[in-house]
Tab-separated table of C-alpha atoms in Angstrom:
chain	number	residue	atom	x	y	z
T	1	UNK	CA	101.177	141.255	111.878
T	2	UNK	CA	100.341	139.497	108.877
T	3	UNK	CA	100.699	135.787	108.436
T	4	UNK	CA	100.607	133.326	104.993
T	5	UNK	CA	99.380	130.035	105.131
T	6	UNK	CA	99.952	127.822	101.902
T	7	UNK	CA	99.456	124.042	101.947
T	8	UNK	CA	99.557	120.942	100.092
T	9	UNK	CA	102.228	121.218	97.158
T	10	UNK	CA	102.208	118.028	96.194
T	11	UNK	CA	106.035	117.967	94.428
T	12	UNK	CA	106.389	115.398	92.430
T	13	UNK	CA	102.762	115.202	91.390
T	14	UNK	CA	102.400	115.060	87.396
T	15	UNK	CA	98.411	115.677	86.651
T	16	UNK	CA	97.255	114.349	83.580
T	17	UNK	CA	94.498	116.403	81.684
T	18	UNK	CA	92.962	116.098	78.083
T	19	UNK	CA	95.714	118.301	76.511
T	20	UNK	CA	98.347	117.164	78.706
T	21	UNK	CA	100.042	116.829	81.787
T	22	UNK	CA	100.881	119.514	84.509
T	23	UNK	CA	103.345	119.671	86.792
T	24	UNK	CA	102.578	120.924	90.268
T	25	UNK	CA	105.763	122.173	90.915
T	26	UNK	CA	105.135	124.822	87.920
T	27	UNK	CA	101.550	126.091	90.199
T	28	UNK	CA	104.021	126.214	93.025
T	29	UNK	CA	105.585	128.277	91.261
T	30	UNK	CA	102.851	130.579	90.557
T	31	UNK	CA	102.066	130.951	94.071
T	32	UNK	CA	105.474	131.865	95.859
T	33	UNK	CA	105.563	134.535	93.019
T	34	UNK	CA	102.312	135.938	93.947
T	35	UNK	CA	103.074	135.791	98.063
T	36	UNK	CA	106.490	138.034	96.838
T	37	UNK	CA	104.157	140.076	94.898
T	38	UNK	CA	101.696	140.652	97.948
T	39	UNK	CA	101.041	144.380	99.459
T	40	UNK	CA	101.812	144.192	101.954
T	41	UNK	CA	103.679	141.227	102.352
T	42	UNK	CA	103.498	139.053	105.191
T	43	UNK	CA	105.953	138.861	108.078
T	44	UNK	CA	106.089	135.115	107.838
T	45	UNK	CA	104.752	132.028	105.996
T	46	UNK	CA	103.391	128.585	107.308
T	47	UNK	CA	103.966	125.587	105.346
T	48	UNK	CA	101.062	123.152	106.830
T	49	UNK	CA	102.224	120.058	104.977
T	50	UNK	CA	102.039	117.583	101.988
T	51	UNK	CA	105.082	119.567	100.584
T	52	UNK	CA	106.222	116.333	98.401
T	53	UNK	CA	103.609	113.967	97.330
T	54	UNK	CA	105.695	110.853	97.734
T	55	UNK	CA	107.893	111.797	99.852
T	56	UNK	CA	111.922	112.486	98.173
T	57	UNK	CA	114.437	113.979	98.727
T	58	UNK	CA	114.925	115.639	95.684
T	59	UNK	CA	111.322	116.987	95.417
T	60	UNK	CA	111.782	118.929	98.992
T	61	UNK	CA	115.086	120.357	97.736
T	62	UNK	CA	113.055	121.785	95.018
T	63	UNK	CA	110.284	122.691	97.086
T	64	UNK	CA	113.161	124.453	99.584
T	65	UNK	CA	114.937	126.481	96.730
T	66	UNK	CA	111.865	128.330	95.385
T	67	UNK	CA	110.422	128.856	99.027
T	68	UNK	CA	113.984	130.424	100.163
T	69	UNK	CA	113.677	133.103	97.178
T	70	UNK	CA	111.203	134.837	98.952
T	71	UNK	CA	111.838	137.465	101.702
T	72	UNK	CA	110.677	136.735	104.682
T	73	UNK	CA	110.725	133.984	106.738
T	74	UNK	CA	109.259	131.030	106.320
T	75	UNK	CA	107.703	127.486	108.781
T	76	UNK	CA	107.272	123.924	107.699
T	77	UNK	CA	105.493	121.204	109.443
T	78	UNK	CA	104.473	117.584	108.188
T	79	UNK	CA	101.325	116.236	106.398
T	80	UNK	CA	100.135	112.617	105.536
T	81	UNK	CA	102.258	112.605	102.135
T	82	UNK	CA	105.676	114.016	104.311
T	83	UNK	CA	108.615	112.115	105.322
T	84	UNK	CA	109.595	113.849	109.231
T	85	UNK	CA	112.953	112.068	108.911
T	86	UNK	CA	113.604	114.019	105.674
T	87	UNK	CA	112.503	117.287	106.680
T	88	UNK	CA	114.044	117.260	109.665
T	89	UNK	CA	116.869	116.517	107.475
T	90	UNK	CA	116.547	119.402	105.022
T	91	UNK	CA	115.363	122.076	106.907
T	92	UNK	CA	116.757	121.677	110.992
T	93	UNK	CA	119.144	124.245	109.695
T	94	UNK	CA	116.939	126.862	110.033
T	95	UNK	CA	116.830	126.831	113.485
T	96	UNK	CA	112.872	126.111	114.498
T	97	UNK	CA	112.557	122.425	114.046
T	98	UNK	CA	112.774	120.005	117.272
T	99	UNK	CA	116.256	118.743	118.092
T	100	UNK	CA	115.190	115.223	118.945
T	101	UNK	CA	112.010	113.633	119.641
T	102	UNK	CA	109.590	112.007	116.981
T	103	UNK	CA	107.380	114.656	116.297
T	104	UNK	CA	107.996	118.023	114.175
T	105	UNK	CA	106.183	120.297	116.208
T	106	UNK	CA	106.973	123.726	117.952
T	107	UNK	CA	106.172	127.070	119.095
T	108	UNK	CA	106.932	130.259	117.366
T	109	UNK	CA	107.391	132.903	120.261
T	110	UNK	CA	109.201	136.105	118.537
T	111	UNK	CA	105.436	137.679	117.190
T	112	UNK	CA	102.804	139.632	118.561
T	113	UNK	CA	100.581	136.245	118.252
T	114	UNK	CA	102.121	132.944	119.448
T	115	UNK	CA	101.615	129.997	116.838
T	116	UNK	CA	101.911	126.558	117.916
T	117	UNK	CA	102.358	123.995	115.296
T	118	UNK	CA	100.790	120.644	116.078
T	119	UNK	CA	102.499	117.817	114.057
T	120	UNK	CA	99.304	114.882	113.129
T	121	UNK	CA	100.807	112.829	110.743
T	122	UNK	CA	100.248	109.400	111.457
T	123	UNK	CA	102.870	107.880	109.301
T	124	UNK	CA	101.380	105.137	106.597
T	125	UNK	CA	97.909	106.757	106.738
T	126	UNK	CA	96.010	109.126	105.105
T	127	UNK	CA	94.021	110.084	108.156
T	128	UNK	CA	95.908	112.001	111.102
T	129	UNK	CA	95.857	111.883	114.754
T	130	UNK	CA	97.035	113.554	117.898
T	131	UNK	CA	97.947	110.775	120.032
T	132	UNK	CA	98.132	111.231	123.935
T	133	UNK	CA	101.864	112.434	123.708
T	134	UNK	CA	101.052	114.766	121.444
T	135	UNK	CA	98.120	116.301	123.183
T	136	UNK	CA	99.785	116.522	126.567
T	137	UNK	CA	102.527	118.431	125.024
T	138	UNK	CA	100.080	120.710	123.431
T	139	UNK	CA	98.081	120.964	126.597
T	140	UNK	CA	101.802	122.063	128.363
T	141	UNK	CA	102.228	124.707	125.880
T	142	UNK	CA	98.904	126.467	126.274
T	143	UNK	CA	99.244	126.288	129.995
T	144	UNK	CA	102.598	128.209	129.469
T	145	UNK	CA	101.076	131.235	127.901
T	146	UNK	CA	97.653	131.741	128.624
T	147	UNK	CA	97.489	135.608	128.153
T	148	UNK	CA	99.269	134.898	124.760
T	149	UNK	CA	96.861	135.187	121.661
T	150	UNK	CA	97.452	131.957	119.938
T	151	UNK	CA	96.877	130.046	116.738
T	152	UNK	CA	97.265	126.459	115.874
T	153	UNK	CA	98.288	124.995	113.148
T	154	UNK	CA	98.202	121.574	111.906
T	155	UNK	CA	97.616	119.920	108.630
T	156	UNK	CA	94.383	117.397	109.100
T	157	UNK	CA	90.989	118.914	110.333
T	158	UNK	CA	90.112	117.867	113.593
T	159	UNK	CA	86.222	117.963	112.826
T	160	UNK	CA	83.825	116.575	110.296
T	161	UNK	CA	83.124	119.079	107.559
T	162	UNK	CA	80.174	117.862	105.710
T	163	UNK	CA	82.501	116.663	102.842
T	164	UNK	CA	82.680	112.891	103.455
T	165	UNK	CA	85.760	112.116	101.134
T	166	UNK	CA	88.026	114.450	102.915
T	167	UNK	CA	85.891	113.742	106.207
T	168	UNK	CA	86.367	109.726	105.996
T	169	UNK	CA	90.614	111.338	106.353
T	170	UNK	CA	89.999	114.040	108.765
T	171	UNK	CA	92.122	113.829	111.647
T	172	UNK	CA	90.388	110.619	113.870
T	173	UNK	CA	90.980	111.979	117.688
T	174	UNK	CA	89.438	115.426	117.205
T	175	UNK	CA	86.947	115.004	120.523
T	176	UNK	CA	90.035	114.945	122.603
T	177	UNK	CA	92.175	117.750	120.726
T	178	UNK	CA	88.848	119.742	121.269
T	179	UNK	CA	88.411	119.257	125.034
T	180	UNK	CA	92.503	120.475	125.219
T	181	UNK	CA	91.837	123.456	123.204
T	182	UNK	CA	88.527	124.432	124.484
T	183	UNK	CA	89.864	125.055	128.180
T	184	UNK	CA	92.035	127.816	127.043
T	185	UNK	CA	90.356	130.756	125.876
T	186	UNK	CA	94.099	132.557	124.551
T	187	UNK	CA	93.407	129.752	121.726
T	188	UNK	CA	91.988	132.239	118.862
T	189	UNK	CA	91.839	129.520	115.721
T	190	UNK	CA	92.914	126.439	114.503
T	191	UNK	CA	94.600	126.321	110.857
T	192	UNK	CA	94.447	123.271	108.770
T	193	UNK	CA	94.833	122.009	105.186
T	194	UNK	CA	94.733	118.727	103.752
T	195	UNK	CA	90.994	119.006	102.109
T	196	UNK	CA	91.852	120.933	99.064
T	197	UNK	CA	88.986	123.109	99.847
T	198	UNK	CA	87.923	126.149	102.113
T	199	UNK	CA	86.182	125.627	104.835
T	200	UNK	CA	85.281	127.823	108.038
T	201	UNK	CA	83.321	125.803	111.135
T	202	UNK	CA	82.920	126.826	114.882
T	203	UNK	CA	85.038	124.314	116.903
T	204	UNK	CA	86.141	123.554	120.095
T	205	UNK	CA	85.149	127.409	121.491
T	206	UNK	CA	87.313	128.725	118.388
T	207	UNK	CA	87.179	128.611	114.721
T	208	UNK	CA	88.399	126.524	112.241
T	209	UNK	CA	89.737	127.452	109.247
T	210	UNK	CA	90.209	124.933	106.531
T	211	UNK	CA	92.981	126.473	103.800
T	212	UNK	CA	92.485	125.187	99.845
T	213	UNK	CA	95.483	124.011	97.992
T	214	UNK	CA	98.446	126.067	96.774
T	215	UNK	CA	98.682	123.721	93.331
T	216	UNK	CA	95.442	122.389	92.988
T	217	UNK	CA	91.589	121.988	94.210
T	218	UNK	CA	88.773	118.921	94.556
T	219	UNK	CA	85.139	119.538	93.862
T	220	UNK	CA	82.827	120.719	96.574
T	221	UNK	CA	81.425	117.174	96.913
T	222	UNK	CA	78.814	116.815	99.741
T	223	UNK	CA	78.049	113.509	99.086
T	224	UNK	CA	79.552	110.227	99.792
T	225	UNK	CA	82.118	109.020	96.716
T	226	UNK	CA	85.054	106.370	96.494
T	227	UNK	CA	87.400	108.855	94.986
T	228	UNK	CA	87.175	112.980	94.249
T	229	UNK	CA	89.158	114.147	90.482
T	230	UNK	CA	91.304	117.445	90.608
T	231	UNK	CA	90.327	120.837	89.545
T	232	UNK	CA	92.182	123.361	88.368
T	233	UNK	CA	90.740	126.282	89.972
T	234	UNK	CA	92.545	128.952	91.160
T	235	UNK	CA	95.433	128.156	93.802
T	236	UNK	CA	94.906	129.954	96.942
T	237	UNK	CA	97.274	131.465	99.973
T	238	UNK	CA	94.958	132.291	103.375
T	239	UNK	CA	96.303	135.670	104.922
T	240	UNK	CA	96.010	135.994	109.057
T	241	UNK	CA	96.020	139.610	109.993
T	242	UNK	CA	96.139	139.987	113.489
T	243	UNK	CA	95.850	143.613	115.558
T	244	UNK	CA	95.291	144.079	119.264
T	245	UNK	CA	92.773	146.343	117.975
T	246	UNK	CA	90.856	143.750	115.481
T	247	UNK	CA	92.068	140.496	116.741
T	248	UNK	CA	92.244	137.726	113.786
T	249	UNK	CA	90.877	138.525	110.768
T	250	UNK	CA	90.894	135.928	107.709
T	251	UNK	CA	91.400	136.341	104.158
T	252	UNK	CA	91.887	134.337	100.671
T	253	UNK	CA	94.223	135.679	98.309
T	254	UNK	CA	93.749	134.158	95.136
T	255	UNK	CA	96.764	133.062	92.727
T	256	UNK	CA	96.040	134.442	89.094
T	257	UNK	CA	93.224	135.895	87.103
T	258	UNK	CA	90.679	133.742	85.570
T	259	UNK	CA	88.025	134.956	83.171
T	260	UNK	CA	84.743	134.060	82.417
T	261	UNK	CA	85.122	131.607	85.445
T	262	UNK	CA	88.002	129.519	83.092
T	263	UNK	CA	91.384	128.860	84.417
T	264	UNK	CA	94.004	131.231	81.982
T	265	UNK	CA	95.927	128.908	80.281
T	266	UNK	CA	95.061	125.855	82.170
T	267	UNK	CA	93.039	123.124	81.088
T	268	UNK	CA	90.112	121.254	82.856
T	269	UNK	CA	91.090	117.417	84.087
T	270	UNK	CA	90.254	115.128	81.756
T	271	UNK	CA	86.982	112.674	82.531
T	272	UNK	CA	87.758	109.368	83.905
């Protein structure tokens, strides 16, 4: 089977640059048209958060329209920037979101591999968490299926990544999400975005994979700074292909061609 991950829209987002402003919704966009484009295409798609950057209404219907012209199906879960109330609101009709209860996370049982998504928004905060609620539940799950190949998703990284911007909002309670996940060995990676960067680490007896931005990218900054400016680089969707034969192998597909190591047709961020 072959799974997409894409993360951190950002609707509602206008970027200003020194020949104008860009609207993520446009480098959505850009990247739901390459995913339909994809051979082969995937049999589903995870949505690991910060879908709208402030929150509306009106930017997730947006965000819902384009992501229900593609063809196959398709899984949302929250980031720091989402509203649960609201996407419980918009998208409980599809039939995988939680009833009740105050976190939007599930299982997904129909596919060769079993994905668990882990909700760690901590609403008001950048930063996430897993609070002891949410790792018992987890810990439940797991015990439930351990001869099922699984992998996690959630939208903060629960580990330091030698980028201390993104690290100083990495998700806080990672010690104790790793002593859950490291006691079952069905637990074949954990999926993340939130950075705006890739990233691969060992973690927690599996590996952690760290998915750039659908819309738009920060710097590879590996030293300490107040604040990180966008880049335009190339969007990116991370591919899963999992076998019995191979187990889980990892790819980036990359949205676009871009010359010369420019961006077609899209300008640098203007200096502050």
């Amino acid at each position: 089977m072959l799974i997409a991950q894409i993360t951190d829209f950002h609707i509602g987002r206008i970027i200003e640059t020194d020949t104008g402003p860009i609207d993520l919704f446009d480098r959505l966009k850009e990247t739901v048209e390459h995913l339909i484009t994809l051979n082969p295409q995937p049999d589903l798609v995870v949505v690991s958060g910060d879908i709208s950057n402030h929150g509306n209404m009106e930017d997730y219907e947006r965000a819902k329209n384009l992501l229900d012209t593609m063809q196959f199906p398709y899984f949302v879960m929250p980031g720091n920037h989402d509203s649960r109330e609201r996407l419980r609101t918009l998208f409980q009709a599809d039939g995988y979101l939680p009833n009740d209860g105050e976190f939007l996370q599930y299982t997904i049982e129909q596919y060769p591999l079993r994905l668990i998504m882990l909700d760690s928004l901590e609403v008001g905060k950048h930063h996430g968490m897993i609070c002891d609620e949410r790792l018992h539940w987890l810990n439940e799950k797991l015990t439930q299926g351990p001869e099922r190949p699984t992998l996690i998703f959630m939208h903060h990284p629960p580990s330091k990544l030698q980028l201390p911007y993104q690290d100083s909002m990495r998700c806080f309670n990672g010690e104790k999400l790793a002593k859950v996940i490291s006691n079952h060995d069905q637990v074949f990676g954990v999926a993340c975005g939130h950075t705006h960067r890739d990233s691969v680490a060992n973690w927690a007896k599996t590996i952690l994979f760290v998915t750039p931005s659908a819309t738009f990218s920060y710097g590879l900054e590996m030293h300490p700074a107040d604040d990180i400016n966008p880049r335009f680089e190339p969007a990116c969707v991370r591919l899963f292909h999992w076998s019995d034969d191979t187990g889980l192998i990892s790819h980036l597909s990359f949205v676009g061609t871009y010359p010369n190591g420019l961006t077609e047709g899209v300008p640098a961020p203007a200096a502050n």
